[in-house]
Amino acid sequence: MQPQLRMFRAHFDDLAPVELPDGYRLRTFEPGDEAAWEKVIGISFGRDPGQISFANSMLNPGCFLPERVFFVCCGDEAVATAAAYLLPPDLMPDCGTLHYVGVLPGHAGRRLGGLASLAALHRFREEGLARGTLSTDDFRLPAVKTYLRLGFIPMLVDENQRQRWRDVFAALSLPELSERYAPILDGTIWQPPAIPPVVAVE
């Protein structure tokens, strides 16, 4: 199984304000929102009911805080979501990961997923994080376009992604991005820092 595409944002110094369309509002996770999150993400990811579990997907120690999970609501209904998650500091210091972005189909086309994601990026900055990353799939072209608009760029984690990224840009009718990001696509593969072995102490 080939690894997901990865994207990277080098800083949060130039974030735009979160300005929602009329009729929508932004809020963070509240007790009882688990089912709403599962609905938005399940439908967005094409999963059957019950296949997505908030507890299994989100409640990782050190990563989840209610104020890191954002919802865009229409009235009382959550219609889009994105989460600000933390990476282990030994993997990528001072870095957050944009996690589980989804929008209900009836509210697509209003950039709500991008706005929820932008709120998550603001959260990273508020927490003092320096940069961000995310994982996505080749076929999620609208999502990739959203992430590019948010200032993310390709991040190579596998040799096969050199061509995969070029194919994605062609599918987006943005072949010029293959040239713009050629130094990345032709560059070295990112590797996580080496972790020293655990030494037993007697």
JSON list of C-alpha atoms in Angstrom, two decimals:
[
{"chain": "A", "resi": 1, "resn": "MET", "atom": "CA", "xyz": [0.00, 0.00, 0.00]},
{"chain": "A", "resi": 2, "resn": "GLN", "atom": "CA", "xyz": [1.53, 3.31, -1.06]},
{"chain": "A", "resi": 3, "resn": "PRO", "atom": "CA", "xyz": [1.86, 6.06, 1.52]},
{"chain": "A", "resi": 4, "resn": "GLN", "atom": "CA", "xyz": [-0.49, 9.03, 1.52]},
{"chain": "A", "resi": 5, "resn": "LEU", "atom": "CA", "xyz": [0.60, 12.32, 0.05]},
{"chain": "A", "resi": 6, "resn": "ARG", "atom": "CA", "xyz": [2.01, 14.73, 2.59]},
{"chain": "A", "resi": 7, "resn": "MET", "atom": "CA", "xyz": [1.95, 18.52, 2.56]},
{"chain": "A", "resi": 8, "resn": "PHE", "atom": "CA", "xyz": [3.82, 21.10, 4.60]},
{"chain": "A", "resi": 9, "resn": "ARG", "atom": "CA", "xyz": [3.37, 24.71, 5.67]},
{"chain": "A", "resi": 10, "resn": "ALA", "atom": "CA", "xyz": [6.57, 26.40, 6.79]},
{"chain": "A", "resi": 11, "resn": "HIS", "atom": "CA", "xyz": [5.03, 29.04, 9.08]},
{"chain": "A", "resi": 12, "resn": "PHE", "atom": "CA", "xyz": [1.79, 30.66, 10.22]},
{"chain": "A", "resi": 13, "resn": "ASP", "atom": "CA", "xyz": [2.84, 34.29, 9.89]},
{"chain": "A", "resi": 14, "resn": "ASP", "atom": "CA", "xyz": [0.54, 35.15, 6.99]},
{"chain": "A", "resi": 15, "resn": "LEU", "atom": "CA", "xyz": [-2.79, 33.53, 7.92]},
{"chain": "A", "resi": 16, "resn": "ALA", "atom": "CA", "xyz": [-5.90, 35.24, 6.60]},
{"chain": "A", "resi": 17, "resn": "PRO", "atom": "CA", "xyz": [-8.78, 35.95, 8.99]},
{"chain": "A", "resi": 18, "resn": "VAL", "atom": "CA", "xyz": [-11.55, 33.36, 9.18]},
{"chain": "A", "resi": 19, "resn": "GLU", "atom": "CA", "xyz": [-14.51, 35.01, 7.44]},
{"chain": "A", "resi": 20, "resn": "LEU", "atom": "CA", "xyz": [-17.53, 32.73, 7.07]},
{"chain": "A", "resi": 21, "resn": "PRO", "atom": "CA", "xyz": [-20.33, 33.14, 4.52]},
{"chain": "A", "resi": 22, "resn": "ASP", "atom": "CA", "xyz": [-23.62, 34.52, 5.77]},
{"chain": "A", "resi": 23, "resn": "GLY", "atom": "CA", "xyz": [-25.65, 31.93, 7.64]},
{"chain": "A", "resi": 24, "resn": "TYR", "atom": "CA", "xyz": [-22.69, 30.02, 9.06]},
{"chain": "A", "resi": 25, "resn": "ARG", "atom": "CA", "xyz": [-20.85, 30.21, 12.35]},
{"chain": "A", "resi": 26, "resn": "LEU", "atom": "CA", "xyz": [-17.70, 28.67, 13.79]},
{"chain": "A", "resi": 27, "resn": "ARG", "atom": "CA", "xyz": [-17.40, 26.88, 17.11]},
{"chain": "A", "resi": 28, "resn": "THR", "atom": "CA", "xyz": [-15.23, 24.27, 18.79]},
{"chain": "A", "resi": 29, "resn": "PHE", "atom": "CA", "xyz": [-16.05, 20.80, 20.09]},
{"chain": "A", "resi": 30, "resn": "GLU", "atom": "CA", "xyz": [-18.60, 20.48, 22.86]},
{"chain": "A", "resi": 31, "resn": "PRO", "atom": "CA", "xyz": [-19.66, 17.39, 24.85]},
{"chain": "A", "resi": 32, "resn": "GLY", "atom": "CA", "xyz": [-22.06, 15.37, 22.75]},
{"chain": "A", "resi": 33, "resn": "ASP", "atom": "CA", "xyz": [-20.53, 16.39, 19.40]},
{"chain": "A", "resi": 34, "resn": "GLU", "atom": "CA", "xyz": [-19.13, 12.93, 18.72]},
{"chain": "A", "resi": 35, "resn": "ALA", "atom": "CA", "xyz": [-22.08, 11.86, 16.55]},
{"chain": "A", "resi": 36, "resn": "ALA", "atom": "CA", "xyz": [-22.02, 15.11, 14.55]},
{"chain": "A", "resi": 37, "resn": "TRP", "atom": "CA", "xyz": [-18.30, 14.67, 13.87]},
{"chain": "A", "resi": 38, "resn": "GLU", "atom": "CA", "xyz": [-18.80, 11.04, 12.83]},
{"chain": "A", "resi": 39, "resn": "LYS", "atom": "CA", "xyz": [-21.58, 12.09, 10.45]},
{"chain": "A", "resi": 40, "resn": "VAL", "atom": "CA", "xyz": [-19.57, 14.82, 8.73]},
{"chain": "A", "resi": 41, "resn": "ILE", "atom": "CA", "xyz": [-16.39, 12.77, 8.44]},
{"chain": "A", "resi": 42, "resn": "GLY", "atom": "CA", "xyz": [-18.18, 9.52, 7.57]},
{"chain": "A", "resi": 43, "resn": "ILE", "atom": "CA", "xyz": [-20.12, 11.10, 4.71]},
{"chain": "A", "resi": 44, "resn": "SER", "atom": "CA", "xyz": [-17.13, 13.15, 3.52]},
{"chain": "A", "resi": 45, "resn": "PHE", "atom": "CA", "xyz": [-14.92, 10.07, 3.40]},
{"chain": "A", "resi": 46, "resn": "GLY", "atom": "CA", "xyz": [-17.59, 7.85, 1.84]},
{"chain": "A", "resi": 47, "resn": "ARG", "atom": "CA", "xyz": [-17.82, 5.52, 4.81]},
{"chain": "A", "resi": 48, "resn": "ASP", "atom": "CA", "xyz": [-20.83, 3.51, 5.90]},
{"chain": "A", "resi": 49, "resn": "PRO", "atom": "CA", "xyz": [-22.56, 4.49, 9.17]},
{"chain": "A", "resi": 50, "resn": "GLY", "atom": "CA", "xyz": [-20.63, 3.13, 12.13]},
{"chain": "A", "resi": 51, "resn": "GLN", "atom": "CA", "xyz": [-17.31, 2.82, 10.28]},
{"chain": "A", "resi": 52, "resn": "ILE", "atom": "CA", "xyz": [-15.91, 6.07, 11.69]},
{"chain": "A", "resi": 53, "resn": "SER", "atom": "CA", "xyz": [-15.45, 6.34, 15.45]},
{"chain": "A", "resi": 54, "resn": "PHE", "atom": "CA", "xyz": [-14.64, 9.65, 17.10]},
{"chain": "A", "resi": 55, "resn": "ALA", "atom": "CA", "xyz": [-13.11, 7.87, 20.07]},
{"chain": "A", "resi": 56, "resn": "ASN", "atom": "CA", "xyz": [-10.82, 5.71, 17.93]},
{"chain": "A", "resi": 57, "resn": "SER", "atom": "CA", "xyz": [-9.88, 8.46, 15.51]},
{"chain": "A", "resi": 58, "resn": "MET", "atom": "CA", "xyz": [-9.46, 11.48, 17.75]},
{"chain": "A", "resi": 59, "resn": "LEU", "atom": "CA", "xyz": [-8.96, 10.65, 21.42]},
{"chain": "A", "resi": 60, "resn": "ASN", "atom": "CA", "xyz": [-5.21, 10.15, 21.36]},
{"chain": "A", "resi": 61, "resn": "PRO", "atom": "CA", "xyz": [-3.43, 11.30, 24.52]},
{"chain": "A", "resi": 62, "resn": "GLY", "atom": "CA", "xyz": [-1.60, 14.57, 24.04]},
{"chain": "A", "resi": 63, "resn": "CYS", "atom": "CA", "xyz": [-3.27, 15.25, 20.68]},
{"chain": "A", "resi": 64, "resn": "PHE", "atom": "CA", "xyz": [-6.93, 15.94, 21.40]},
{"chain": "A", "resi": 65, "resn": "LEU", "atom": "CA", "xyz": [-8.31, 19.00, 23.11]},
{"chain": "A", "resi": 66, "resn": "PRO", "atom": "CA", "xyz": [-11.90, 20.20, 22.58]},
{"chain": "A", "resi": 67, "resn": "GLU", "atom": "CA", "xyz": [-10.64, 23.62, 21.54]},
{"chain": "A", "resi": 68, "resn": "ARG", "atom": "CA", "xyz": [-8.59, 22.04, 18.75]},
{"chain": "A", "resi": 69, "resn": "VAL", "atom": "CA", "xyz": [-11.62, 20.56, 16.94]},
{"chain": "A", "resi": 70, "resn": "PHE", "atom": "CA", "xyz": [-13.57, 23.07, 14.86]},
{"chain": "A", "resi": 71, "resn": "PHE", "atom": "CA", "xyz": [-17.06, 22.92, 13.41]},
{"chain": "A", "resi": 72, "resn": "VAL", "atom": "CA", "xyz": [-18.72, 25.18, 10.89]},
{"chain": "A", "resi": 73, "resn": "CYS", "atom": "CA", "xyz": [-22.43, 25.17, 11.67]},
{"chain": "A", "resi": 74, "resn": "CYS", "atom": "CA", "xyz": [-25.52, 26.12, 9.70]},
{"chain": "A", "resi": 75, "resn": "GLY", "atom": "CA", "xyz": [-28.05, 26.85, 12.40]},
{"chain": "A", "resi": 76, "resn": "ASP", "atom": "CA", "xyz": [-27.49, 24.10, 14.94]},
{"chain": "A", "resi": 77, "resn": "GLU", "atom": "CA", "xyz": [-26.17, 21.56, 12.41]},
{"chain": "A", "resi": 78, "resn": "ALA", "atom": "CA", "xyz": [-22.44, 20.90, 12.10]},
{"chain": "A", "resi": 79, "resn": "VAL", "atom": "CA", "xyz": [-21.74, 20.84, 8.36]},
{"chain": "A", "resi": 80, "resn": "ALA", "atom": "CA", "xyz": [-17.92, 21.02, 8.22]},
{"chain": "A", "resi": 81, "resn": "THR", "atom": "CA", "xyz": [-15.06, 20.16, 10.53]},
{"chain": "A", "resi": 82, "resn": "ALA", "atom": "CA", "xyz": [-11.29, 20.24, 10.83]},
{"chain": "A", "resi": 83, "resn": "ALA", "atom": "CA", "xyz": [-8.95, 19.50, 13.71]},
{"chain": "A", "resi": 84, "resn": "ALA", "atom": "CA", "xyz": [-5.63, 20.87, 14.90]},
{"chain": "A", "resi": 85, "resn": "TYR", "atom": "CA", "xyz": [-3.57, 17.88, 16.01]},
{"chain": "A", "resi": 86, "resn": "LEU", "atom": "CA", "xyz": [-0.08, 17.69, 17.48]},
{"chain": "A", "resi": 87, "resn": "LEU", "atom": "CA", "xyz": [2.79, 15.59, 16.22]},
{"chain": "A", "resi": 88, "resn": "PRO", "atom": "CA", "xyz": [5.22, 13.90, 18.60]},
{"chain": "A", "resi": 89, "resn": "PRO", "atom": "CA", "xyz": [8.04, 16.40, 19.19]},
{"chain": "A", "resi": 90, "resn": "ASP", "atom": "CA", "xyz": [10.67, 13.81, 18.29]},
{"chain": "A", "resi": 91, "resn": "LEU", "atom": "CA", "xyz": [9.05, 13.39, 14.85]},
{"chain": "A", "resi": 92, "resn": "MET", "atom": "CA", "xyz": [8.78, 17.04, 13.84]},
{"chain": "A", "resi": 93, "resn": "PRO", "atom": "CA", "xyz": [9.37, 19.62, 16.58]},
{"chain": "A", "resi": 94, "resn": "ASP", "atom": "CA", "xyz": [7.00, 22.59, 16.88]},
{"chain": "A", "resi": 95, "resn": "CYS", "atom": "CA", "xyz": [4.71, 21.15, 14.21]},
{"chain": "A", "resi": 96, "resn": "GLY", "atom": "CA", "xyz": [0.97, 20.52, 14.11]},
{"chain": "A", "resi": 97, "resn": "THR", "atom": "CA", "xyz": [-0.96, 18.36, 11.69]},
{"chain": "A", "resi": 98, "resn": "LEU", "atom": "CA", "xyz": [-4.24, 19.32, 10.08]},
{"chain": "A", "resi": 99, "resn": "HIS", "atom": "CA", "xyz": [-6.48, 16.34, 10.76]},
{"chain": "A", "resi": 100, "resn": "TYR", "atom": "CA", "xyz": [-9.80, 14.97, 9.47]},
{"chain": "A", "resi": 101, "resn": "VAL", "atom": "CA", "xyz": [-11.22, 17.74, 7.30]},
{"chain": "A", "resi": 102, "resn": "GLY", "atom": "CA", "xyz": [-14.74, 17.15, 6.02]},
{"chain": "A", "resi": 103, "resn": "VAL", "atom": "CA", "xyz": [-17.81, 18.93, 4.63]},
{"chain": "A", "resi": 104, "resn": "LEU", "atom": "CA", "xyz": [-21.35, 17.67, 4.10]},
{"chain": "A", "resi": 105, "resn": "PRO", "atom": "CA", "xyz": [-22.14, 17.54, 0.35]},
{"chain": "A", "resi": 106, "resn": "GLY", "atom": "CA", "xyz": [-25.11, 19.87, 0.66]},
{"chain": "A", "resi": 107, "resn": "HIS", "atom": "CA", "xyz": [-22.76, 22.62, 1.81]},
{"chain": "A", "resi": 108, "resn": "ALA", "atom": "CA", "xyz": [-19.90, 21.99, -0.62]},
{"chain": "A", "resi": 109, "resn": "GLY", "atom": "CA", "xyz": [-18.64, 24.79, -2.83]},
{"chain": "A", "resi": 110, "resn": "ARG", "atom": "CA", "xyz": [-18.58, 27.40, -0.09]},
{"chain": "A", "resi": 111, "resn": "ARG", "atom": "CA", "xyz": [-15.01, 26.70, 1.04]},
{"chain": "A", "resi": 112, "resn": "LEU", "atom": "CA", "xyz": [-16.24, 25.67, 4.48]},
{"chain": "A", "resi": 113, "resn": "GLY", "atom": "CA", "xyz": [-13.64, 22.93, 4.80]},
{"chain": "A", "resi": 114, "resn": "GLY", "atom": "CA", "xyz": [-10.95, 25.46, 4.02]},
{"chain": "A", "resi": 115, "resn": "LEU", "atom": "CA", "xyz": [-12.33, 27.88, 6.58]},
{"chain": "A", "resi": 116, "resn": "ALA", "atom": "CA", "xyz": [-12.49, 25.20, 9.28]},
{"chain": "A", "resi": 117, "resn": "SER", "atom": "CA", "xyz": [-8.92, 24.29, 8.35]},
{"chain": "A", "resi": 118, "resn": "LEU", "atom": "CA", "xyz": [-7.86, 27.92, 8.54]},
{"chain": "A", "resi": 119, "resn": "ALA", "atom": "CA", "xyz": [-9.31, 28.10, 12.05]},
{"chain": "A", "resi": 120, "resn": "ALA", "atom": "CA", "xyz": [-7.19, 25.07, 12.96]},
{"chain": "A", "resi": 121, "resn": "LEU", "atom": "CA", "xyz": [-4.07, 26.79, 11.60]},
{"chain": "A", "resi": 122, "resn": "HIS", "atom": "CA", "xyz": [-4.83, 29.84, 13.73]},
{"chain": "A", "resi": 123, "resn": "ARG", "atom": "CA", "xyz": [-5.06, 27.47, 16.69]},
{"chain": "A", "resi": 124, "resn": "PHE", "atom": "CA", "xyz": [-1.57, 26.13, 15.95]},
{"chain": "A", "resi": 125, "resn": "ARG", "atom": "CA", "xyz": [-0.23, 29.67, 15.96]},
{"chain": "A", "resi": 126, "resn": "GLU", "atom": "CA", "xyz": [-2.01, 30.46, 19.24]},
{"chain": "A", "resi": 127, "resn": "GLU", "atom": "CA", "xyz": [-0.36, 27.40, 20.80]},
{"chain": "A", "resi": 128, "resn": "GLY", "atom": "CA", "xyz": [3.06, 28.60, 19.68]},
{"chain": "A", "resi": 129, "resn": "LEU", "atom": "CA", "xyz": [3.64, 26.01, 16.97]},
{"chain": "A", "resi": 130, "resn": "ALA", "atom": "CA", "xyz": [5.91, 27.04, 14.11]},
{"chain": "A", "resi": 131, "resn": "ARG", "atom": "CA", "xyz": [4.72, 24.95, 11.15]},
{"chain": "A", "resi": 132, "resn": "GLY", "atom": "CA", "xyz": [2.14, 22.46, 9.95]},
{"chain": "A", "resi": 133, "resn": "THR", "atom": "CA", "xyz": [1.69, 19.31, 7.94]},
{"chain": "A", "resi": 134, "resn": "LEU", "atom": "CA", "xyz": [-1.13, 17.09, 6.70]},
{"chain": "A", "resi": 135, "resn": "SER", "atom": "CA", "xyz": [-1.80, 13.82, 4.91]},
{"chain": "A", "resi": 136, "resn": "THR", "atom": "CA", "xyz": [-4.20, 13.35, 2.00]},
{"chain": "A", "resi": 137, "resn": "ASP", "atom": "CA", "xyz": [-4.95, 11.08, -0.95]},
{"chain": "A", "resi": 138, "resn": "ASP", "atom": "CA", "xyz": [-4.25, 11.51, -4.64]},
{"chain": "A", "resi": 139, "resn": "PHE", "atom": "CA", "xyz": [-7.94, 11.32, -5.56]},
{"chain": "A", "resi": 140, "resn": "ARG", "atom": "CA", "xyz": [-9.06, 14.02, -3.13]},
{"chain": "A", "resi": 141, "resn": "LEU", "atom": "CA", "xyz": [-8.49, 16.74, -5.68]},
{"chain": "A", "resi": 142, "resn": "PRO", "atom": "CA", "xyz": [-10.80, 19.39, -4.15]},
{"chain": "A", "resi": 143, "resn": "ALA", "atom": "CA", "xyz": [-9.06, 18.88, -0.80]},
{"chain": "A", "resi": 144, "resn": "VAL", "atom": "CA", "xyz": [-5.60, 19.21, -2.35]},
{"chain": "A", "resi": 145, "resn": "LYS", "atom": "CA", "xyz": [-6.69, 22.42, -4.07]},
{"chain": "A", "resi": 146, "resn": "THR", "atom": "CA", "xyz": [-7.95, 23.73, -0.74]},
{"chain": "A", "resi": 147, "resn": "TYR", "atom": "CA", "xyz": [-4.67, 22.91, 0.98]},
{"chain": "A", "resi": 148, "resn": "LEU", "atom": "CA", "xyz": [-2.67, 24.61, -1.76]},
{"chain": "A", "resi": 149, "resn": "ARG", "atom": "CA", "xyz": [-4.87, 27.68, -1.32]},
{"chain": "A", "resi": 150, "resn": "LEU", "atom": "CA", "xyz": [-4.09, 27.56, 2.41]},
{"chain": "A", "resi": 151, "resn": "GLY", "atom": "CA", "xyz": [-0.36, 27.75, 1.71]},
{"chain": "A", "resi": 152, "resn": "PHE", "atom": "CA", "xyz": [0.62, 24.09, 1.95]},
{"chain": "A", "resi": 153, "resn": "ILE", "atom": "CA", "xyz": [3.20, 22.69, -0.46]},
{"chain": "A", "resi": 154, "resn": "PRO", "atom": "CA", "xyz": [4.20, 19.11, -1.37]},
{"chain": "A", "resi": 155, "resn": "MET", "atom": "CA", "xyz": [6.37, 17.18, 1.07]},
{"chain": "A", "resi": 156, "resn": "LEU", "atom": "CA", "xyz": [8.01, 14.05, -0.34]},
{"chain": "A", "resi": 157, "resn": "VAL", "atom": "CA", "xyz": [7.94, 11.00, 1.90]},
{"chain": "A", "resi": 158, "resn": "ASP", "atom": "CA", "xyz": [8.27, 8.30, -0.79]},
{"chain": "A", "resi": 159, "resn": "GLU", "atom": "CA", "xyz": [10.05, 7.97, -4.12]},
{"chain": "A", "resi": 160, "resn": "ASN", "atom": "CA", "xyz": [6.81, 7.27, -5.98]},
{"chain": "A", "resi": 161, "resn": "GLN", "atom": "CA", "xyz": [5.38, 10.62, -4.95]},
{"chain": "A", "resi": 162, "resn": "ARG", "atom": "CA", "xyz": [7.54, 12.49, -7.44]},
{"chain": "A", "resi": 163, "resn": "GLN", "atom": "CA", "xyz": [5.28, 11.38, -10.29]},
{"chain": "A", "resi": 164, "resn": "ARG", "atom": "CA", "xyz": [2.13, 11.17, -8.19]},
{"chain": "A", "resi": 165, "resn": "TRP", "atom": "CA", "xyz": [2.33, 14.87, -7.40]},
{"chain": "A", "resi": 166, "resn": "ARG", "atom": "CA", "xyz": [2.80, 15.70, -11.08]},
{"chain": "A", "resi": 167, "resn": "ASP", "atom": "CA", "xyz": [-0.25, 13.58, -11.90]},
{"chain": "A", "resi": 168, "resn": "VAL", "atom": "CA", "xyz": [-2.28, 15.40, -9.23]},
{"chain": "A", "resi": 169, "resn": "PHE", "atom": "CA", "xyz": [-1.30, 18.80, -10.62]},
{"chain": "A", "resi": 170, "resn": "ALA", "atom": "CA", "xyz": [-2.25, 17.66, -14.13]},
{"chain": "A", "resi": 171, "resn": "ALA", "atom": "CA", "xyz": [-5.62, 16.40, -12.86]},
{"chain": "A", "resi": 172, "resn": "LEU", "atom": "CA", "xyz": [-6.19, 19.79, -11.22]},
{"chain": "A", "resi": 173, "resn": "SER", "atom": "CA", "xyz": [-5.39, 21.49, -14.56]},
{"chain": "A", "resi": 174, "resn": "LEU", "atom": "CA", "xyz": [-2.48, 23.18, -12.79]},
{"chain": "A", "resi": 175, "resn": "PRO", "atom": "CA", "xyz": [0.52, 21.66, -14.62]},
{"chain": "A", "resi": 176, "resn": "GLU", "atom": "CA", "xyz": [2.53, 24.81, -13.92]},
{"chain": "A", "resi": 177, "resn": "LEU", "atom": "CA", "xyz": [2.78, 23.67, -10.29]},
{"chain": "A", "resi": 178, "resn": "SER", "atom": "CA", "xyz": [5.00, 20.78, -11.38]},
{"chain": "A", "resi": 179, "resn": "GLU", "atom": "CA", "xyz": [7.52, 23.37, -12.51]},
{"chain": "A", "resi": 180, "resn": "ARG", "atom": "CA", "xyz": [7.02, 25.62, -9.50]},
{"chain": "A", "resi": 181, "resn": "TYR", "atom": "CA", "xyz": [7.62, 22.76, -7.09]},
{"chain": "A", "resi": 182, "resn": "ALA", "atom": "CA", "xyz": [10.29, 21.00, -9.18]},
{"chain": "A", "resi": 183, "resn": "PRO", "atom": "CA", "xyz": [12.99, 21.66, -6.54]},
{"chain": "A", "resi": 184, "resn": "ILE", "atom": "CA", "xyz": [10.83, 19.66, -4.11]},
{"chain": "A", "resi": 185, "resn": "LEU", "atom": "CA", "xyz": [9.70, 16.97, -6.54]},
{"chain": "A", "resi": 186, "resn": "ASP", "atom": "CA", "xyz": [13.27, 16.41, -7.74]},
{"chain": "A", "resi": 187, "resn": "GLY", "atom": "CA", "xyz": [14.81, 16.80, -4.29]},
{"chain": "A", "resi": 188, "resn": "THR", "atom": "CA", "xyz": [15.48, 14.50, -1.38]},
{"chain": "A", "resi": 189, "resn": "ILE", "atom": "CA", "xyz": [12.92, 12.39, 0.44]},
{"chain": "A", "resi": 190, "resn": "TRP", "atom": "CA", "xyz": [12.01, 13.65, 3.91]},
{"chain": "A", "resi": 191, "resn": "GLN", "atom": "CA", "xyz": [13.11, 11.34, 6.70]},
{"chain": "A", "resi": 192, "resn": "PRO", "atom": "CA", "xyz": [12.05, 11.51, 10.35]},
{"chain": "A", "resi": 193, "resn": "PRO", "atom": "CA", "xyz": [14.87, 12.22, 12.79]},
{"chain": "A", "resi": 194, "resn": "ALA", "atom": "CA", "xyz": [16.81, 9.22, 14.00]},
{"chain": "A", "resi": 195, "resn": "ILE", "atom": "CA", "xyz": [15.63, 8.18, 17.44]},
{"chain": "A", "resi": 196, "resn": "PRO", "atom": "CA", "xyz": [18.42, 6.99, 19.74]},
{"chain": "A", "resi": 197, "resn": "PRO", "atom": "CA", "xyz": [17.99, 3.45, 21.02]},
{"chain": "A", "resi": 198, "resn": "VAL", "atom": "CA", "xyz": [16.67, 2.96, 24.52]},
{"chain": "A", "resi": 199, "resn": "VAL", "atom": "CA", "xyz": [19.49, 2.11, 26.90]},
{"chain": "A", "resi": 200, "resn": "ALA", "atom": "CA", "xyz": [18.61, 0.04, 29.92]},
{"chain": "A", "resi": 201, "resn": "VAL", "atom": "CA", "xyz": [19.66, 1.60, 33.20]},
{"chain": "A", "resi": 202, "resn": "GLU", "atom": "CA", "xyz": [20.54, -0.77, 35.99]}
]
